PDB file of C-alpha atoms in Angstrom:
ATOM      1  CA  VAL A  13      87.000 104.875  85.159  1.00  0.00           C
ATOM      2  CA  LEU A  14      87.843 108.453  86.851  1.00  0.00           C
ATOM      3  CA  GLN A  15      84.209 109.535  85.871  1.00  0.00           C
ATOM      4  CA  ALA A  16      83.807 107.097  88.819  1.00  0.00           C
ATOM      5  CA  LEU A  17      85.466 108.210  91.029  1.00  0.00           C
ATOM      6  CA  PRO A  18      83.522 110.150  94.451  1.00  0.00           C
ATOM      7  CA  LYS A  19      84.585 113.828  94.932  1.00  0.00           C
ATOM      8  CA  LYS A  20      85.718 111.821  98.605  1.00  0.00           C
ATOM      9  CA  PRO A  21      86.072 108.773  99.137  1.00  0.00           C
ATOM     10  CA  LYS A  22      83.226 108.101 102.805  1.00  0.00           C
ATOM     11  CA  ASN A  23      85.556 107.807 105.365  1.00  0.00           C
ATOM     12  CA  ASN A  24      88.396 108.407 103.015  1.00  0.00           C
ATOM     13  CA  ILE A  25      88.407 104.642 101.945  1.00  0.00           C
ATOM     14  CA  LEU A  26      88.185 103.653  98.958  1.00  0.00           C
ATOM     15  CA  ALA A  27      88.386  99.723  97.760  1.00  0.00           C
ATOM     16  CA  ILE A  28      89.455  98.752  94.808  1.00  0.00           C
ATOM     17  CA  LEU A  29      88.283  95.500  93.223  1.00  0.00           C
ATOM     18  CA  ILE A  30      89.619  94.028  90.062  1.00  0.00           C
ATOM     19  CA  GLY A  31      87.831  90.611  88.920  1.00  0.00           C
ATOM     20  CA  PRO A  32      90.015  88.031  88.446  1.00  0.00           C
ATOM     21  CA  GLU A  33      90.807  85.181  85.685  1.00  0.00           C
ATOM     22  CA  GLY A  34      87.416  84.248  84.540  1.00  0.00           C
ATOM     23  CA  ASP A  35      85.132  87.186  86.518  1.00  0.00           C
ATOM     24  CA  PHE A  36      84.231  87.191  89.753  1.00  0.00           C
ATOM     25  CA  THR A  37      81.271  84.544  90.170  1.00  0.00           C
ATOM     26  CA  ASP A  38      77.678  85.690  90.603  1.00  0.00           C
ATOM     27  CA  ALA A  39      77.740  85.545  94.398  1.00  0.00           C
ATOM     28  CA  GLU A  40      80.684  88.184  94.158  1.00  0.00           C
ATOM     29  CA  TYR A  41      78.699  90.472  92.261  1.00  0.00           C
ATOM     30  CA  ARG A  42      75.906  89.842  94.657  1.00  0.00           C
ATOM     31  CA  LEU A  43      77.702  90.346  97.820  1.00  0.00           C
ATOM     32  CA  ALA A  44      79.683  93.588  96.178  1.00  0.00           C
ATOM     33  CA  HIS A  45      76.592  94.775  95.018  1.00  0.00           C
ATOM     34  CA  GLN A  46      75.242  94.848  98.497  1.00  0.00           C
ATOM     35  CA  ALA A  47      78.013  96.275  99.956  1.00  0.00           C
ATOM     36  CA  ASP A  48      77.116  99.214  97.550  1.00  0.00           C
ATOM     37  CA  CYS A  49      80.289  99.019  95.198  1.00  0.00           C
ATOM     38  CA  LEU A  50      80.576 100.234  92.072  1.00  0.00           C
ATOM     39  CA  PRO A  51      80.915  98.924  88.233  1.00  0.00           C
ATOM     40  CA  VAL A  52      83.571 100.387  86.291  1.00  0.00           C
ATOM     41  CA  SER A  53      84.944  99.121  83.033  1.00  0.00           C
ATOM     42  CA  LEU A  54      88.213  99.628  81.730  1.00  0.00           C
ATOM     43  CA  GLY A  55      86.777  98.637  78.343  1.00  0.00           C
ATOM     44  CA  ASP A  56      86.747  96.411  76.027  1.00  0.00           C
ATOM     45  CA  THR A  57      90.846  94.852  76.830  1.00  0.00           C
ATOM     46  CA  VAL A  58      91.397  92.066  78.660  1.00  0.00           C
ATOM     47  CA  LEU A  59      93.971  93.268  81.118  1.00  0.00           C
ATOM     48  CA  LYS A  60      96.241  90.796  83.165  1.00  0.00           C
ATOM     49  CA  VAL A  61      95.427  90.905  86.892  1.00  0.00           C
ATOM     50  CA  GLU A  62      98.824  93.453  87.235  1.00  0.00           C
ATOM     51  CA  THR A  63      98.062  95.275  84.604  1.00  0.00           C
ATOM     52  CA  ALA A  64      94.394  96.355  85.307  1.00  0.00           C
ATOM     53  CA  ALA A  65      95.839  97.245  89.294  1.00  0.00           C
ATOM     54  CA  LEU A  66      98.185  99.520  88.012  1.00  0.00           C
ATOM     55  CA  CYS A  67      96.259 101.074  85.383  1.00  0.00           C
ATOM     56  CA  THR A  68      92.990 101.459  87.784  1.00  0.00           C
ATOM     57  CA  VAL A  69      95.637 102.757  91.485  1.00  0.00           C
ATOM     58  CA  SER A  70      97.093 105.249  88.449  1.00  0.00           C
ATOM     59  CA  CYS A  71      93.684 106.924  87.219  1.00  0.00           C
ATOM     60  CA  VAL A  72      93.105 106.721  91.354  1.00  0.00           C
ATOM     61  CA  ARG A  73      96.385 108.742  92.062  1.00  0.00           C
ATOM     62  CA  GLN A  74      95.616 111.670  88.960  1.00  0.00           C
ATOM     63  CA  TYR A  75      92.298 111.667  90.176  1.00  0.00           C
ATOM     64  CA  TYR A  76      93.752 112.771  93.751  1.00  0.00           C
ATOM     65  CA  SER A  77      96.205 114.657  93.329  1.00  0.00           C
TER      66      SER A  77
END
């Protein structure tokens, strides 16, 4: 996750999309791609959405501290 973060997000805004159980739909992937979203994986381990969110926010806070 840390390697994927830009030095400074556009307009100081960073959006994080965490996939639901069963993953995003193909249409959702297309919309994210059109919006220039960067796909990032937290690894092979499947996490609950609450855990994935906490892990991701922790990584972002560490990077921008």
